Amino acid sequence: MASSRGWGDLPPDLLALIADGLTIKAYTRVRAVCTAWRAAIPAASPSLLVRLDWNRHDAWFLSPRISTALHERLATLLPDRSVCLGSGHGWVAVHDPIFYELQFGLVDPLTGVDIPFSSFPHFAEHKLRVSKVVFAPHPTPTDFTAAAITGHDGGRVITYTAQGNSGWADAGCPRLGDRDSIADVVYHEERGGGGERAVYCLATSGDVHVLRLHDAGGAFEPLFDRGNAAFDAAAAFAPPYDTIRHCTNAKNLVVCDDGDMYQIWRNNTCTRMGPLPGGGEYRVEYNQMFVLRYHPRRRPCWVPVEDLGGRSVFVGKNNSVALRVDGGGGGGGVPGLRANCVYWTDICPARAKVFDMETEGEQNFMHRVHIIITLSSPASFEPLFDKASRRVFHPAVAFAAPHDMIRASSTNSKNLVVCGDGHLYQTWRCDGVHILVLRYHPRRRPCWLPAKDLGGYSVFVGKNNNAVALRVDDGGGVPGLRGNCVYWIDHCSDEAKVFDMETGKGNAD
């Protein structure tokens, strides 16, 4: 007779498969059933995207270990009137905007456990703005590490602790301009536990500073150009980003586990337009987004990128989360999570949204909203060669004898050909029939040299829109079309003609 088996004897892989389909609350309860189930199912550590919905904060819970994206009203999970100032590692930083001193600290929305910031230096300053809080994983009431953006006018100070409530201190962010403030803050520590703890601060100017934390206190240092007392935007960003950085009010910093670092800029106001210092104009649309990656050994060091290295990132009130997405959309079991996307929250209208870098479009989680990226500048001329001699053309530098002489006297019809591989040719027609062909060599002087062939192309010149250069292999499948020939129109006879460079003859010879 077969022995009876209990629920605790279910295969671990089956348990994990079932748990992946549960909501976060149900997932947490299932882990509490018995020791065997707790061992088979890893702990949930949800990341939160917080949004403001008609003065009520909502959140999208997303976790690399949970397959369900759960939308919850924070009012049902947190104390009354609480406002979210940050989130990460399953905890939420909150404060009470009415009775400020009664509630300010960390709350686990799944268990209800809270860690008050009982000795936070600014309890008595009711009007002092605290815009964001970040913190280390696994906080306890007696031991936690946290940092907050504090101060008036957007915040220019980091209030931090590495020793729980006994270690709060203030540090002014250096190298800030008169109108500059701290736009975002990220907590980061090296892998493996016990690594260096740091708070990265992104200024509205695009400058980045690092607050190194240790038990004795903390010290700020610029991320780059540490010897400069002032921020050099030209060393940080190439044009036009050194200008349009002023048009992107919402800035977030992402620090990945492998050390890669990104800035994410978004214009959260109306369309912005203006002149560029080097000429031309810029146009930045509402909610238009730019992503730049940090290259410590380059100048400029922040370079625009077209992807996130296969990651998806979550920015906002949360400590920025970067998840590696394998397979182009599995996202570690999170439905709909795609690689190279920025997930963020829009306050007006209150929606969680995603920016897909591959399509350069913006979406909420249900509906796509297309964004047109337009950075335009007017046309400007520059010489193809000898750019320093803009005002005077030197024929001897361009053409060897005798072409420097016959260019003006004997060739009254000239055409330019730009091939698909980048080669340039000039075709000069003499006496109505004979043709000279010269090829451009950018590193030679003279740079236009007579050519004996067209590299296997045949070209068509005349009134057609752009001279056409066709690669001809064994006739190219077009009857009668030969390689290394110039096809043109004789305006006197209104006849189509051809000049064969291999024979040096045209069809009029």
Coordinates of N, CA and C in Angstrom, one line a residue, residues 5 52 67 105 117 201 205 239 270 285 330 354 497:
R5 N 1.4 11.1 1.2 CA 2.3 12.2 1.2 C 1.6 13.5 1.4
L52 N 1.5 59.4 -9.1 CA 0.5 60.2 -8.4 C -0.8 60.2 -9.2
S67 N 6.3 36.8 -11.6 CA 5.8 36.9 -13.0 C 4.7 37.8 -13.1
G105 N 9.9 57.6 7.5 CA 10.8 56.4 7.6 C 10.5 55.4 6.5
F117 N 12.5 57.2 11.0 CA 13.7 58.0 11.0 C 13.6 59.0 12.2
C201 N 24.9 61.2 -7.0 CA 24.0 62.4 -7.1 C 24.1 63.0 -8.5
S205 N 22.3 70.1 -13.9 CA 23.2 70.5 -15.0 C 23.8 69.3 -15.8
P239 N 28.0 68.6 -28.5 CA 26.8 69.3 -29.0 C 25.9 68.3 -29.7
C270 N 6.5 71.6 -21.8 CA 6.0 71.8 -23.2 C 7.2 71.6 -24.2
E285 N 10.7 67.7 -28.0 CA 9.3 67.6 -27.8 C 8.9 67.2 -26.4
G330 N 11.7 37.8 -22.2 CA 11.3 37.0 -21.1 C 11.3 37.8 -19.8
V354 N 6.5 53.3 -20.8 CA 7.7 52.7 -21.2 C 8.2 53.3 -22.5
K497 N 23.9 59.2 -75.4 CA 25.2 58.8 -75.9 C 26.0 58.1 -74.8

